[in-house]
Coordinates of C-alpha atoms in Angstrom, one line a residue:
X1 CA 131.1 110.7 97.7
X2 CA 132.7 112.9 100.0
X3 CA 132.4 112.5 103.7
X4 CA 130.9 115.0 106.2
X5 CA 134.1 115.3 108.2
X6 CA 135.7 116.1 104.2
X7 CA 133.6 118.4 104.0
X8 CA 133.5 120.2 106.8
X9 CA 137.0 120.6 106.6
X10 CA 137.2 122.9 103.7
X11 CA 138.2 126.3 104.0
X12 CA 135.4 128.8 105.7
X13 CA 134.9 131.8 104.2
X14 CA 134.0 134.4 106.6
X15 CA 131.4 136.3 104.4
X16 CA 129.3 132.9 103.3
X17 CA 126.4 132.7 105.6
X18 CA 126.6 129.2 104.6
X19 CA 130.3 128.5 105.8
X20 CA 129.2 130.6 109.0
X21 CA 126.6 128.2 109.6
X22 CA 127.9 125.1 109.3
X23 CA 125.6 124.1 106.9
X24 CA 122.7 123.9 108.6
X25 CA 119.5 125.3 107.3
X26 CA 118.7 128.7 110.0
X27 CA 114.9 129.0 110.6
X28 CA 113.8 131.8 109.7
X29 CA 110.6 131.3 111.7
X30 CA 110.4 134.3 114.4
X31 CA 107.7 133.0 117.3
X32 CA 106.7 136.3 117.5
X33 CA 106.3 136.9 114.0
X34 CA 103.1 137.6 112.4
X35 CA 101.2 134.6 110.5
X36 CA 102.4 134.5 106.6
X37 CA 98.9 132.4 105.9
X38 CA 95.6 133.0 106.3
X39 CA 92.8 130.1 106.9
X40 CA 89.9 130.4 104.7
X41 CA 86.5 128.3 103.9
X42 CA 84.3 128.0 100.7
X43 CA 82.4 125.0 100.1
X44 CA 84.2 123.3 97.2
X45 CA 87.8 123.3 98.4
X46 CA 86.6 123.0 102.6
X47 CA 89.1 124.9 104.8
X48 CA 92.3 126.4 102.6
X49 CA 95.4 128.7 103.1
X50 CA 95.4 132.0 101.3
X51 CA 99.0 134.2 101.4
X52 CA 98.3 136.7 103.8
X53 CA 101.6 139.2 102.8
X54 CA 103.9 138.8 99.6
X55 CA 106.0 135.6 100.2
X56 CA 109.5 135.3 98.5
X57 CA 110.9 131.8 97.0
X58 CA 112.8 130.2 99.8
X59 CA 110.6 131.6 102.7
X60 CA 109.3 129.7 105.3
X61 CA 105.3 129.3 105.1
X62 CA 105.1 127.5 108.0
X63 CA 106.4 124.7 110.5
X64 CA 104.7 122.4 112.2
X65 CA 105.3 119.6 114.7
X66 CA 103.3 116.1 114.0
X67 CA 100.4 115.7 116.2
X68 CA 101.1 111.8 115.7
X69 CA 103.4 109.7 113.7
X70 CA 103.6 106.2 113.7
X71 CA 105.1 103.1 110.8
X72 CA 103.9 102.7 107.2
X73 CA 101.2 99.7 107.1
X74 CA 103.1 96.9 106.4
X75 CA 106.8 97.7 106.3
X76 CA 109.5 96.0 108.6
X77 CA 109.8 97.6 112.5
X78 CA 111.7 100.3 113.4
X79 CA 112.9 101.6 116.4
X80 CA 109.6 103.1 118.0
X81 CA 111.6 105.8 120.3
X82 CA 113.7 107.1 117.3
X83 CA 112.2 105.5 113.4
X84 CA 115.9 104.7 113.5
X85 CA 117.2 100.9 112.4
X86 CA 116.5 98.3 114.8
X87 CA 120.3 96.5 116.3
X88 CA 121.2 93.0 114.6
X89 CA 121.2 91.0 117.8
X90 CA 121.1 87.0 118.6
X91 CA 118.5 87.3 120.9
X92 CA 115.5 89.7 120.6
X93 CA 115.0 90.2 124.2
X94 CA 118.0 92.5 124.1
X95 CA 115.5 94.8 122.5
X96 CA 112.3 94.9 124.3
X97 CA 111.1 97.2 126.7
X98 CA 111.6 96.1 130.0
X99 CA 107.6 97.2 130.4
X100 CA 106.1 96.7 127.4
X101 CA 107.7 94.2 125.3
X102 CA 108.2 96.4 121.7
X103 CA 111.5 96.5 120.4
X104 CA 113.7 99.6 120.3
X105 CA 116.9 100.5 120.1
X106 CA 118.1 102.2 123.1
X107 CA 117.5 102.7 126.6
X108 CA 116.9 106.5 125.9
X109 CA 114.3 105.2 123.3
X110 CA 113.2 103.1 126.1
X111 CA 112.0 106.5 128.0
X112 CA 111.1 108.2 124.9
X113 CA 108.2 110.5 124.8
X114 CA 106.9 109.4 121.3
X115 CA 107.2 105.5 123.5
X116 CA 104.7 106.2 125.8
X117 CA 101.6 105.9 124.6
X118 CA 101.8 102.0 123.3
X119 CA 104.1 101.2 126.3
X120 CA 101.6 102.4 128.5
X121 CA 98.8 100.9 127.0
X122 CA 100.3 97.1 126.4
X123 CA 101.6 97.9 130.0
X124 CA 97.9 98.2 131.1
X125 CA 97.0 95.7 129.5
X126 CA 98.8 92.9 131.1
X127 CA 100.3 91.3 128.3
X128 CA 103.6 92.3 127.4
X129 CA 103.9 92.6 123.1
X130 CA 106.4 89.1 122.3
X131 CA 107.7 89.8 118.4
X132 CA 109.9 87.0 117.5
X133 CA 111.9 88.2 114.4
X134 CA 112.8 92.0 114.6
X135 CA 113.6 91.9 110.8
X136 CA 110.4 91.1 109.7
X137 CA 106.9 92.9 109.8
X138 CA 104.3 92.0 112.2
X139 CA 100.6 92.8 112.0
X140 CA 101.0 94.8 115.5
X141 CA 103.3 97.6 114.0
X142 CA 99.9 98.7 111.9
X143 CA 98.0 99.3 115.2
X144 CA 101.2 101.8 116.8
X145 CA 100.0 104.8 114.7
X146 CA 95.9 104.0 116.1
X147 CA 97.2 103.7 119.4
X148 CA 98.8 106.6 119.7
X149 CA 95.8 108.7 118.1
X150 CA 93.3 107.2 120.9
X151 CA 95.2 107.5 123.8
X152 CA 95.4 111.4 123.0
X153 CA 92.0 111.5 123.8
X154 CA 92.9 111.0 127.8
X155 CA 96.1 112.3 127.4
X156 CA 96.1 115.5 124.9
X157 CA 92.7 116.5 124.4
X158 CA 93.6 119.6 122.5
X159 CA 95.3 117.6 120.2
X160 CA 92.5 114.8 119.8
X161 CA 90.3 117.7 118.9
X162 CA 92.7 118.9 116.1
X163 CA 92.8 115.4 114.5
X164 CA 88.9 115.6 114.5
X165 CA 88.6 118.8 113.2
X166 CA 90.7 117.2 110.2
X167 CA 88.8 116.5 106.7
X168 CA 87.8 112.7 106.4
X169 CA 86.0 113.1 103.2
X170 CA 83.0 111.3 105.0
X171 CA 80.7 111.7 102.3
X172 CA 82.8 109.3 99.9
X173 CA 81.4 106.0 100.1
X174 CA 84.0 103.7 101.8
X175 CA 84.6 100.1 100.4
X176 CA 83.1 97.4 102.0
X177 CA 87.0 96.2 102.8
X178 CA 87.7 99.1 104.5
X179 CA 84.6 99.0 107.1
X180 CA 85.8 95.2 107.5
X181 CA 89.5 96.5 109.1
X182 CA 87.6 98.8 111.0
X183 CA 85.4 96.2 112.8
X184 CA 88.4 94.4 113.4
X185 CA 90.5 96.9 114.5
X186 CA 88.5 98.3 117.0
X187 CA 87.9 94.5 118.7
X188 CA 91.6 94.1 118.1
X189 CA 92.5 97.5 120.3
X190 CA 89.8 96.6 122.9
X191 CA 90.7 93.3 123.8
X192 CA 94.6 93.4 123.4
X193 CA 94.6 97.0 124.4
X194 CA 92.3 98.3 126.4
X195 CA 91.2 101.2 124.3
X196 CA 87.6 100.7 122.9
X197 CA 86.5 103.0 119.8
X198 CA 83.2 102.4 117.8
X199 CA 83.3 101.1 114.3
X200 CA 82.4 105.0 113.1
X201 CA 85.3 106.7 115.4
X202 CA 87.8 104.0 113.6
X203 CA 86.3 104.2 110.3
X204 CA 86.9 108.1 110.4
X205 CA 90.3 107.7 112.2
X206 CA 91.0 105.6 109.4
X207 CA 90.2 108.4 106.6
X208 CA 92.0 111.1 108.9
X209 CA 95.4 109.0 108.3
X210 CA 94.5 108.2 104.4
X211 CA 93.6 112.0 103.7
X212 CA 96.1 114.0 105.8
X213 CA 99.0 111.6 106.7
X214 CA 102.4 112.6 105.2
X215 CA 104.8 109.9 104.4
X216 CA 108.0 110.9 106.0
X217 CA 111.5 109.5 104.6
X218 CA 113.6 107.9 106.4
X219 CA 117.1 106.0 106.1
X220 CA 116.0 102.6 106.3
X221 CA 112.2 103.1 105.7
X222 CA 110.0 106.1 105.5
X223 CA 106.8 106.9 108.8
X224 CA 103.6 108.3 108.4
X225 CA 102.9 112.0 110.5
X226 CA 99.9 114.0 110.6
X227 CA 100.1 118.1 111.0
X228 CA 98.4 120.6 111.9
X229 CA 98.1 123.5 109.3
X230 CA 99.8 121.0 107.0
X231 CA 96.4 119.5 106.2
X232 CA 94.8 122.8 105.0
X233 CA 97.3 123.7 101.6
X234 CA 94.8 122.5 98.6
X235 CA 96.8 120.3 96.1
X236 CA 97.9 121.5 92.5
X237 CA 100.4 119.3 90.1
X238 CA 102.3 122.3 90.1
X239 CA 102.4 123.8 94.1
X240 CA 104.0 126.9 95.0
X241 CA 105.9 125.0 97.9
X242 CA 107.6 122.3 99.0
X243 CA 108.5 120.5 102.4
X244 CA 111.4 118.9 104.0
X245 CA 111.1 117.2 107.6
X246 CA 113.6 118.0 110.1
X247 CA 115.4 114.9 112.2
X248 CA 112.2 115.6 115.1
X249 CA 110.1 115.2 112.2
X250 CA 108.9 118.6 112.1
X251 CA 107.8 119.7 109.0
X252 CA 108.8 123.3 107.2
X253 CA 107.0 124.4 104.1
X254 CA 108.8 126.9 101.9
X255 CA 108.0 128.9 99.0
X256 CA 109.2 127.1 95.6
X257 CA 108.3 130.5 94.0
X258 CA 107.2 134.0 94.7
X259 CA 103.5 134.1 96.3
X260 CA 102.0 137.4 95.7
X261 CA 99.5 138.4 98.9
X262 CA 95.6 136.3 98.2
X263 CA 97.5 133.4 96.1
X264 CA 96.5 129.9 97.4
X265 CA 99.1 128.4 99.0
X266 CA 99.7 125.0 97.0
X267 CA 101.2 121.6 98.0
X268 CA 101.5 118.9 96.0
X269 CA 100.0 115.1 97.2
X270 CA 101.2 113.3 94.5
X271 CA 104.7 112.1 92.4
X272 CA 105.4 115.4 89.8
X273 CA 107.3 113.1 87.3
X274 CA 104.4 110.8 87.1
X275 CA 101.8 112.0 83.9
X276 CA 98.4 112.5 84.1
X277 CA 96.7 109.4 84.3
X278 CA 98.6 108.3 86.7
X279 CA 99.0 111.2 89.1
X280 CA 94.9 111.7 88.7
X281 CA 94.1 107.8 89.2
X282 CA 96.4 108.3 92.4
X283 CA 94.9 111.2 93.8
X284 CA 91.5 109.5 93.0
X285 CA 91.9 106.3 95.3
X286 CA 93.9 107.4 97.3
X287 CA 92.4 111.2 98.5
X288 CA 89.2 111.0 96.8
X289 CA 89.1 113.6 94.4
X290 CA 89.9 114.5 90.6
X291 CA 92.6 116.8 90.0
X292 CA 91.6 120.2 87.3
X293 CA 94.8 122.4 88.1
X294 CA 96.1 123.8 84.9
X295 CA 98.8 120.8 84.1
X296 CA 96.1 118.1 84.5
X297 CA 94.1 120.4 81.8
X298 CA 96.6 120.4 79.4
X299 CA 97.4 117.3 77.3
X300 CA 101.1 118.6 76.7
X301 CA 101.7 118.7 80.5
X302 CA 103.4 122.3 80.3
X303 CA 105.3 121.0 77.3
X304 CA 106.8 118.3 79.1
X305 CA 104.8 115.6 77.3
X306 CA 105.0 113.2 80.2
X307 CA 102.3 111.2 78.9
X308 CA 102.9 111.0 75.5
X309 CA 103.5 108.0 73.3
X310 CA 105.5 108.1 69.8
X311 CA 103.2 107.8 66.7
X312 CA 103.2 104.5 65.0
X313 CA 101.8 105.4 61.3
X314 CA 104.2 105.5 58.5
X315 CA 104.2 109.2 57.1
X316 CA 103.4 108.9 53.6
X317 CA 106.1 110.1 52.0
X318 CA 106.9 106.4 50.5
X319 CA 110.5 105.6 52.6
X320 CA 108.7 103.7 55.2
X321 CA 109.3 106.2 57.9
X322 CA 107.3 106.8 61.0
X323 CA 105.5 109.8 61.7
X324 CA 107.0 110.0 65.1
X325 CA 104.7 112.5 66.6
X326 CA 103.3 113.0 70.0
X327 CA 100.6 110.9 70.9
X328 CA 98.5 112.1 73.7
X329 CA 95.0 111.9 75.2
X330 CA 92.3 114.1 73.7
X331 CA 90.5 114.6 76.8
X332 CA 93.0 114.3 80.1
X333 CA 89.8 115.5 82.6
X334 CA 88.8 111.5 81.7
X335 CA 87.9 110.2 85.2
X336 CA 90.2 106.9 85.8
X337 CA 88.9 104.1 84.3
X338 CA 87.1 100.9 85.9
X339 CA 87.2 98.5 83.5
X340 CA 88.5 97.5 79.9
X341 CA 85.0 98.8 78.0
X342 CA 86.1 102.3 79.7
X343 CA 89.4 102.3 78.8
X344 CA 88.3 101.5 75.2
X345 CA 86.2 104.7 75.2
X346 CA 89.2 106.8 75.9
X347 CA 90.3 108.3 72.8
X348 CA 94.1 109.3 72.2
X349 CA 95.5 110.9 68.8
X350 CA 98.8 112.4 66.9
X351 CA 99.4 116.1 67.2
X352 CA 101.1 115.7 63.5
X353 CA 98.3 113.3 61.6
X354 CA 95.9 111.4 62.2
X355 CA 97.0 108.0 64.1
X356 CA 94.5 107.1 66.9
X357 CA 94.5 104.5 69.5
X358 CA 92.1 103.7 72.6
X359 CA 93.2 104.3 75.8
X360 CA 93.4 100.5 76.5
X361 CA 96.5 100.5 73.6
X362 CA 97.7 103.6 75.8
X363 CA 97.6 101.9 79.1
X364 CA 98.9 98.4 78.2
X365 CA 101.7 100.4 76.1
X366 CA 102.7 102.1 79.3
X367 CA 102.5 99.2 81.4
X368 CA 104.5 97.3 79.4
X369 CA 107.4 99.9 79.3
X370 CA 107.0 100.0 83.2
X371 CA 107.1 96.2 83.9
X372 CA 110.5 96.2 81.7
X373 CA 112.0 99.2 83.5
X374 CA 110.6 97.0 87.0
X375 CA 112.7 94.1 85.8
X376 CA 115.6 95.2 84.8
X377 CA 116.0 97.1 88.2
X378 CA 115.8 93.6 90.2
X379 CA 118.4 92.4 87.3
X380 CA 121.5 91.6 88.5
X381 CA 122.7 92.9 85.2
X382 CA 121.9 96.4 85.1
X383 CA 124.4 98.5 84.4
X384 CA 124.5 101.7 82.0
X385 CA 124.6 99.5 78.8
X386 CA 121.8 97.7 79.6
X387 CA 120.2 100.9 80.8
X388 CA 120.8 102.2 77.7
X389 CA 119.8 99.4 75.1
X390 CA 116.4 99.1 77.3
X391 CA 115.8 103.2 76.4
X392 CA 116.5 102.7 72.7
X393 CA 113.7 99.7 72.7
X394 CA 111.7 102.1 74.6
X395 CA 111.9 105.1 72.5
X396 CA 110.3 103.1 69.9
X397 CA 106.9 102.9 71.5
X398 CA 106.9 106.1 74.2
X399 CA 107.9 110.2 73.3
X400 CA 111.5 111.3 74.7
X401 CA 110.4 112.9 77.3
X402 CA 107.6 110.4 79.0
X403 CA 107.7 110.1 82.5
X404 CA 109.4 105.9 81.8
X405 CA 112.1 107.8 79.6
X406 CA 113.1 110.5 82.0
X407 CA 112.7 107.7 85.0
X408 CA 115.4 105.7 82.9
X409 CA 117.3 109.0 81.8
X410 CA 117.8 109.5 85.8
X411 CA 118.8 106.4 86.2
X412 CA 121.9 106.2 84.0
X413 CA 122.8 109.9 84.7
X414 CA 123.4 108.4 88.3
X415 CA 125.4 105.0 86.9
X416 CA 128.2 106.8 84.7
X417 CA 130.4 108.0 87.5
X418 CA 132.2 110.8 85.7
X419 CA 135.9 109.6 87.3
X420 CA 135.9 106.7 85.1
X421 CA 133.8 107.5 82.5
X422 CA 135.4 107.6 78.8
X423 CA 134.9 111.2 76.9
X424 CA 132.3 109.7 74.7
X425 CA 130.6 108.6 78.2
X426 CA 130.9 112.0 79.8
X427 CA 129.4 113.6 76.6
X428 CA 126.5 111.5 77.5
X429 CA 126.1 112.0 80.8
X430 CA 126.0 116.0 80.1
X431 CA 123.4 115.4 77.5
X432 CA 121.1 113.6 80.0
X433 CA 121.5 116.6 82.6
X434 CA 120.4 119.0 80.0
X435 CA 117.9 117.0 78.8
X436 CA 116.0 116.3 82.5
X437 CA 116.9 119.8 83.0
X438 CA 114.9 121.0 80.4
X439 CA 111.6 118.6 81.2
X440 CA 111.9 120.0 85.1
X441 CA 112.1 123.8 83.9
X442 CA 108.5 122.6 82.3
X443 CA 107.0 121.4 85.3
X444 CA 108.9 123.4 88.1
X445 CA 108.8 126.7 88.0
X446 CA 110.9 127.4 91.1
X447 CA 112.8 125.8 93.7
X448 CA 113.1 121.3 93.2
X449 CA 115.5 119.2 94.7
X450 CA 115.5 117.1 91.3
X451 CA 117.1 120.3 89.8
X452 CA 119.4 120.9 92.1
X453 CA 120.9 116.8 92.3
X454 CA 120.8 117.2 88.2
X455 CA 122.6 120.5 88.2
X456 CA 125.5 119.6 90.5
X457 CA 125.8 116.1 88.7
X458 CA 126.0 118.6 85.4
X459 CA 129.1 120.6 87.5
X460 CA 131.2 117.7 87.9
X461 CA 130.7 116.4 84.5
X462 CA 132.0 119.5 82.8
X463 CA 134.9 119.6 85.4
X464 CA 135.6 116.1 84.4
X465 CA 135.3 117.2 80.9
X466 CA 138.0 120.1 81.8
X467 CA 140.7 118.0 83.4
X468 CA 140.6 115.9 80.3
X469 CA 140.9 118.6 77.8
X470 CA 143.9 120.1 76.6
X471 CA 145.7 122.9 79.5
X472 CA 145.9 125.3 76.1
X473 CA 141.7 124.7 75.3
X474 CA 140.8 128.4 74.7
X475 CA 137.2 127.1 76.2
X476 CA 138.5 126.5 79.5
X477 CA 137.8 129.1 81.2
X478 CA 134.6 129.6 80.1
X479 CA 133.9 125.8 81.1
X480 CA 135.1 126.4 84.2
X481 CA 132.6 129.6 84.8
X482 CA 129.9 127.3 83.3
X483 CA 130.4 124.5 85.9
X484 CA 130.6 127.4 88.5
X485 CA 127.3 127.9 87.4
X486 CA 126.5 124.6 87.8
X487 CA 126.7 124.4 91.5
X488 CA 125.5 127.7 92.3
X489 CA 122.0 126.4 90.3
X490 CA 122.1 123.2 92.3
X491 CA 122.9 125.4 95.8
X492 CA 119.9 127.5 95.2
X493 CA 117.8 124.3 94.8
X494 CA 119.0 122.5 97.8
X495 CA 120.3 125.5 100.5
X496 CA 116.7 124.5 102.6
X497 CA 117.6 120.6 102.9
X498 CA 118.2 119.9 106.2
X499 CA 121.4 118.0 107.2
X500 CA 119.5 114.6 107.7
X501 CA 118.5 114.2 104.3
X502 CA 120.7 112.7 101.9
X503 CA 120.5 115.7 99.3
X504 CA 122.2 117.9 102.3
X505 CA 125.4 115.8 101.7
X506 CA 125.1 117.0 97.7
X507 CA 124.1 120.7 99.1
X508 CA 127.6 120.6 101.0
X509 CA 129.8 119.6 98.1
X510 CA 128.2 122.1 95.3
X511 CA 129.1 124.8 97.9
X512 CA 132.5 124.0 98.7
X513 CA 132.8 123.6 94.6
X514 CA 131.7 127.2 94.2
X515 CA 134.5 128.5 96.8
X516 CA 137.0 126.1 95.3
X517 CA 135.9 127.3 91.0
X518 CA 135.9 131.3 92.1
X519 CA 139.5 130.9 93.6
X520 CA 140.4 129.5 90.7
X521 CA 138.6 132.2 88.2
X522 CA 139.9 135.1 90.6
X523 CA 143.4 133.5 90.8
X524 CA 143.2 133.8 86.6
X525 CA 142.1 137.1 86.6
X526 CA 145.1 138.1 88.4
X527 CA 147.9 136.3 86.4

């Protein structure tokens, strides 16, 4: 892959307002402008966002700085100034803070605002933090986020009394697990902190970060934030917008489509390429709620059949051949299942004859195909031809387009490097663009950064595909303007990724491929 400084160097072209800008996404946010959403209340959805003009795909909802941001539970430590990768060093003191003991990177993460409110508090405490392996994760990393909500309460009250005013779902019956880590947290931040909180005011800190924490990528591992505003879009398994996070970890919220003035405003909480037991289980455990949007209704999933397995019942016809149909759930509203008598009860059935299985064939069916794709990921042996014997064993038991199949599909697509790929290869590679092309045009309707990674990967196949054909191909040309095409499709999906996101590097290169393919075309046109 191309460098920055490669690509930066390309030619500008004065009238590209992406060459003018370097390639950095402009906000388009005027302070003074007028609010594009309006906050409204009924009493099944709680507080939600309504459009309150016409929004075009592309525009900016709305952008919000985190009210707090801290580590995921349980990965390794970061810098706490910057999220960035902690030094290798031989000796960890060359890490701490001088007044707090956590590690950091820098001396200007040292002074860091986002520091200060666990440095002060271990500071006050009188007991310096001593972590002895900076590669490994420590149980005190967990408490960063918790610390950094209290302290607002002394230090930003205006912001304590947003995180309040957030939805805890405090009618749902908490496990008896989760009451357990609050008990312990809150003698855990009194006596090694300093900052006492009642078992109720952790309890319902703790469901503030499960319900309305985003999970913010990062280089080396993602962070958890929590936003104002951000909190109030309802979810839908197909939103109207999507989000990136800036390198301040702000958060913008764009339009993935055209919102007509009164439309919800949408976001998604959930994995789109997972089906609809899976995304619905998830949303279950994790938010406390059942999804009903119009994808989780429908058994086909939009068409995508995400879910579906391949029917098993010979077809009758006396040549031992397999019906091969679609095998999906009859009803997908099914709450998730607790146990194997439940998932026995669940009822899924052919869309071309009559084959039925329980939902407990349909579960361990998928679980198997996942566990297989699991393993041969932690292979050391798994490269495309591996890749692609485990999707012809797969394709026995699930439908071409379930979610295992495209996950698999995606995976290959990014292992046959079109360079030094044969032209039997490079047909291939094509075939799989189009083919996770056409399941994402099912399930999203506007802007998606998988679309616009798939499209540019499509570009440089077909200009691949060119260089090996003959110079006298009467198709050329029209390739060409195909694989122009191409990275124009893949530009409109990425233009809003911001440049410290990896998908901004493959933003860069499908624009510099469009100036480079319409210099070519108009230099054609010409001769």
């Amino acid at each position: 892959m191309e460098n920055q400084e490669q690509l930066t160097s390309t030619a500008i072209d004065s009238d590209c307002m992406r060459c003018n800008s370097g390639g950095r996404v402009v906000s388009d946010l005027d302070t003074g402008a007028v609010l594009k959403y309006e906050v409204r209340h009924n009493e099944q959805l709680g507080r939600y966002l309504v459009a309150a003009q016409d929004i075009k795909a592309g525009d900016l909802v709305f952008r919000a700085e985190p009210l707090v941001s801290g580590l995921q539970p349980g990965c390794a430590p970061l810098c706490l100034g910057c999220y960035g990768p902690l030094p290798p060093v031989d000796d960890p003191e060359d890490l701490r803070c001088p007044t707090c003991g956590w590690l950091l990177c820098s001396e200007e993460c040292i002074f860091s605002l986002r520091h200060q409110p666990e440095c002060e508090a271990t500071a006050r405490s009188g007991v310096p933090v001593n972590i002895y392996d900076p590669t490994a994760h420590d149980p005190l990393y967990d408490c960063v986020i918790l610390i950094r909500c209290l302290m607002l309460k002394t230090k930003d009250p205006e912001k304590w009394n947003a995180l309040e005013s957030m939805e805890a779902l405090e009618s749902t019956r908490r496990p008896k697990l989760q009451k357990r880590k609050a008990k312990a947290l809150c003698a855990l931040l009194t006596a090694r902190f300093g900052l006492p909180a009642s078992e109720k005011e952790m309890l319902r800190l703790l469901a503030v970060l499960e319900v309305n924490a985003y999970e913010v990528r990062m280089p080396t591992n993602n962070v958890q934030a929590v936003y104002p505003v951000a909190s109030l879009p309802e979810h839908n398994c197909i939103p109207n917008t999507f989000r990136t996070f800036e390198k301040d970890l702000s958060l913008c919220v764009r339009a993935t489509r055209d919102i007509p003035k009164g439309d919800h405003i949408t976001v998604t909480y959930t994995d789109s390429l997972w089906p609809t037991p899976e995304r619905r289980s998830h949303l279950f455990y994790s938010k406390h709620f059942l999804c009903v949007c119009e994808r989780c209704t429908d058994p086909t999933e939009m068409g995508s059949f995400l879910s579906a397995l391949r029917c098993k019942q010979k077809d009758g016809n006396g040549d031992n051949a397999f019906c091969q149909g679609a095998v999906l759930p009859e009803n997908p509203l099914t709450p998730p299942a607790k146990n194997e008598e439940e998932y026995k009860q669940e009822i899924w059935h052919c869309r071309r004859c009559d084959y039925k299985v329980t939902g407990l064939i349909a579960r361990e069916i998928t679980r198997r195909a996942i566990d297989a794709v699991h393993e041969l990921d932690d292979s050391d042996e798994s490269g495309p031809q591996e890749y692609e014997n485990l999707l012809i064993e797969l394709q026995k038991h699930l439908y071409s387009s379930h979610s295992t199949i495209v996950d698999v599909k995606h995976t290959l697509l990014h292992l046959y490097s079109p360079q030094y790929c044969t032209k039997r290869k490079l047909k291939r590679k094509e075939t799989l663009c189009r083919e996770i092309i056409r399941v994402a045009d099912k399930l999203f309707s506007g802007i998606s950064s998988l679309k616009g990674t798939v499209y540019y990967e499509l570009g440089m196949t077909i200009l691949e595909t060119i260089k090996r054909d003959d110079e006298t191909d009467p198709s050329k040309e029209s390739k060409l303007k195909e694989a122009s095409d191409s990275f124009e499709m893949s530009l409109n999906h990425l233009q809003f990724i911001p440049d410290c996101q990896p998908e901004w590097c493959v933003a860069e290169q499908a624009h510099h491929k469009i100036h480079e393919l319409q210099n070519k075309l108009q230099l054609k046109e010409r001769k």
